[in-house]
mmCIF file of C-alpha atoms in Angstrom:
data_model
loop_
_atom_site.group_PDB
_atom_site.id
_atom_site.type_symbol
_atom_site.label_atom_id
_atom_site.label_comp_id
_atom_site.label_asym_id
_atom_site.label_seq_id
_atom_site.Cartn_x
_atom_site.Cartn_y
_atom_site.Cartn_z
ATOM 1 C CA GLN A 290 28.293 4.710 0.118
ATOM 2 C CA VAL A 291 24.929 3.519 -1.616
ATOM 3 C CA GLN A 292 25.117 1.200 -4.697
ATOM 4 C CA LEU A 293 22.643 0.538 -6.825
ATOM 5 C CA VAL A 294 22.646 -1.327 -9.784
ATOM 6 C CA GLU A 295 19.674 -2.357 -12.592
ATOM 7 C CA SER A 296 19.228 -5.006 -14.775
ATOM 8 C CA GLY A 297 16.687 -6.009 -16.604
ATOM 9 C CA GLY A 298 16.876 -4.178 -19.916
ATOM 10 C CA GLY A 299 17.034 -5.178 -23.734
ATOM 11 C CA LEU A 300 15.146 -5.585 -26.901
ATOM 12 C CA VAL A 301 11.306 -5.578 -27.275
ATOM 13 C CA GLN A 302 8.798 -5.174 -29.770
ATOM 14 C CA THR A 303 6.151 -3.054 -29.734
ATOM 15 C CA GLY A 304 3.334 -4.611 -27.169
ATOM 16 C CA GLY A 305 5.591 -6.127 -25.283
ATOM 17 C CA SER A 306 6.859 -6.459 -21.816
ATOM 18 C CA LEU A 307 9.787 -6.125 -19.453
ATOM 19 C CA ARG A 308 10.556 -5.792 -15.502
ATOM 20 C CA LEU A 309 13.470 -4.024 -15.127
ATOM 21 C CA SER A 310 15.244 -4.548 -10.884
ATOM 22 C CA CYS A 311 17.785 -2.231 -9.362
ATOM 23 C CA ALA A 312 19.222 -3.780 -6.317
ATOM 24 C CA ALA A 313 20.509 -1.412 -3.575
ATOM 25 C CA SER A 314 23.505 -1.822 -1.354
ATOM 26 C CA GLY A 315 25.603 -0.091 1.359
ATOM 27 C CA ARG A 316 23.549 1.866 3.374
ATOM 28 C CA THR A 317 19.925 1.721 5.242
ATOM 29 C CA PHE A 318 17.140 2.739 2.738
ATOM 30 C CA SER A 319 13.678 3.240 5.573
ATOM 31 C CA SER A 320 13.787 6.473 4.697
ATOM 32 C CA TYR A 321 14.402 6.569 0.870
ATOM 33 C CA VAL A 322 12.122 7.666 -1.758
ATOM 34 C CA MET A 323 13.266 5.428 -4.645
ATOM 35 C CA GLY A 324 12.999 6.650 -8.382
ATOM 36 C CA TRP A 325 13.005 5.749 -12.689
ATOM 37 C CA PHE A 326 14.377 7.700 -14.375
ATOM 38 C CA ARG A 327 14.850 7.386 -18.148
ATOM 39 C CA GLN A 328 16.652 9.139 -21.068
ATOM 40 C CA ALA A 329 16.881 8.746 -24.477
ATOM 41 C CA PRO A 330 19.342 9.585 -27.016
ATOM 42 C CA GLY A 331 18.688 13.854 -27.619
ATOM 43 C CA LYS A 332 16.728 14.137 -24.566
ATOM 44 C CA LYS A 333 16.559 15.367 -21.325
ATOM 45 C CA ARG A 334 16.093 13.200 -18.351
ATOM 46 C CA GLU A 335 12.717 12.426 -17.489
ATOM 47 C CA PHE A 336 10.996 11.157 -14.268
ATOM 48 C CA VAL A 337 8.504 7.690 -14.603
ATOM 49 C CA ALA A 338 7.837 6.436 -11.089
ATOM 50 C CA ALA A 339 8.857 6.611 -7.452
ATOM 51 C CA ILE A 340 7.921 4.621 -4.416
ATOM 52 C CA THR A 341 8.826 4.622 -0.393
ATOM 53 C CA TRP A 342 10.450 2.044 1.067
ATOM 54 C CA ARG A 343 8.807 2.649 4.005
ATOM 55 C CA GLY A 344 5.119 2.483 3.175
ATOM 56 C CA GLY A 345 5.568 1.911 -0.668
ATOM 57 C CA SER A 346 3.441 4.356 -1.298
ATOM 58 C CA THR A 347 3.931 5.583 -5.298
ATOM 59 C CA ARG A 348 4.120 8.296 -7.880
ATOM 60 C CA TYR A 349 4.262 7.933 -11.129
ATOM 61 C CA ALA A 350 4.276 10.499 -14.543
ATOM 62 C CA VAL A 351 0.683 11.365 -16.133
ATOM 63 C CA SER A 352 1.358 9.675 -18.995
ATOM 64 C CA LEU A 353 2.961 6.373 -18.183
ATOM 65 C CA LYS A 354 0.386 5.666 -15.259
ATOM 66 C CA GLY A 355 -0.516 2.752 -16.377
ATOM 67 C CA ARG A 356 0.972 1.145 -18.616
ATOM 68 C CA PHE A 357 4.014 0.774 -15.906
ATOM 69 C CA THR A 358 3.811 0.115 -12.606
ATOM 70 C CA ILE A 359 6.874 0.531 -9.835
ATOM 71 C CA SER A 360 6.833 -2.194 -6.637
ATOM 72 C CA ARG A 361 9.391 -3.114 -3.895
ATOM 73 C CA ASP A 362 11.053 -6.296 -2.119
ATOM 74 C CA SER A 363 12.137 -4.907 1.503
ATOM 75 C CA ALA A 364 13.690 -8.053 1.772
ATOM 76 C CA LYS A 365 15.818 -7.959 -1.119
ATOM 77 C CA ASN A 366 16.428 -4.260 -0.973
ATOM 78 C CA THR A 367 15.045 -4.799 -4.769
ATOM 79 C CA VAL A 368 12.893 -2.130 -6.457
ATOM 80 C CA TYR A 369 11.091 -3.436 -9.581
ATOM 81 C CA LEU A 370 9.881 -1.638 -12.834
ATOM 82 C CA GLN A 371 6.997 -3.655 -14.825
ATOM 83 C CA MET A 372 6.930 -1.383 -18.412
ATOM 84 C CA ASN A 373 3.689 -2.959 -19.851
ATOM 85 C CA SER A 374 2.449 -2.202 -23.263
ATOM 86 C CA LEU A 375 6.409 -0.833 -24.362
ATOM 87 C CA LYS A 376 5.729 1.780 -27.244
ATOM 88 C CA PRO A 377 9.473 2.737 -29.266
ATOM 89 C CA GLU A 378 9.180 6.107 -27.634
ATOM 90 C CA ASP A 379 10.262 3.910 -24.253
ATOM 91 C CA THR A 380 13.114 3.281 -25.770
ATOM 92 C CA ALA A 381 15.600 4.935 -23.466
ATOM 93 C CA VAL A 382 18.799 4.127 -20.972
ATOM 94 C CA TYR A 383 16.766 3.528 -17.757
ATOM 95 C CA TYR A 384 17.960 4.748 -14.197
ATOM 96 C CA CYS A 385 17.508 3.958 -10.713
ATOM 97 C CA ALA A 386 18.063 6.776 -7.988
ATOM 98 C CA ALA A 387 18.219 6.992 -4.516
ATOM 99 C CA SER A 388 16.496 10.323 -2.689
ATOM 100 C CA ARG A 389 15.481 11.315 1.002
ATOM 101 C CA GLY A 390 14.062 14.073 -0.372
ATOM 102 C CA THR A 391 10.388 15.713 -0.285
ATOM 103 C CA ALA A 392 9.897 15.992 -4.368
ATOM 104 C CA PRO A 393 9.981 12.840 -5.522
ATOM 105 C CA SER A 394 10.146 13.356 -9.269
ATOM 106 C CA ARG A 395 12.416 15.315 -9.467
ATOM 107 C CA ASP A 396 15.902 14.891 -10.647
ATOM 108 C CA TYR A 397 17.870 16.786 -8.384
ATOM 109 C CA GLU A 398 16.303 15.663 -5.332
ATOM 110 C CA TYR A 399 17.949 11.887 -5.436
ATOM 111 C CA GLU A 400 21.548 11.216 -4.328
ATOM 112 C CA TYR A 401 22.488 8.408 -5.343
ATOM 113 C CA TRP A 402 22.178 6.614 -8.738
ATOM 114 C CA GLY A 403 22.630 3.868 -10.578
ATOM 115 C CA GLN A 404 24.620 3.294 -14.472
ATOM 116 C CA GLY A 405 21.487 2.621 -16.199
ATOM 117 C CA THR A 406 20.518 -0.474 -18.271
ATOM 118 C CA GLN A 407 19.003 0.280 -22.110
ATOM 119 C CA VAL A 408 15.623 -0.446 -22.721
ATOM 120 C CA THR A 409 14.741 -0.535 -26.738
ATOM 121 C CA VAL A 410 11.455 -1.558 -28.319
ATOM 122 C CA SER A 411 11.523 -2.125 -32.037
ATOM 123 C CA SER A 412 8.171 -1.562 -34.107
#
């Protein structure tokens, strides 16, 4: 089975930065889209960013583009989310996911999910 494990979350002050990691194992990921989603308390899960393993093409939530950057290291089977200029409203559990679909911003397209990592931005 595909296994995804997120790490790198923590507590940071407004304006700070964090880099999240998603370690993937169990299957070949060459045909997958890898995505990051987040969910804050009382809110629905929302799309953050996505990247293809094969070509490295990226997609971002319009409100986050410019502050967040998704990348991959194929040799390590790891996807990263660099988060800069963090705001309190970025506080959420961040999830890594893998999809074989064609709509990378839609959560229902993703087959596999990690357990999440907590990001808290203090003011």
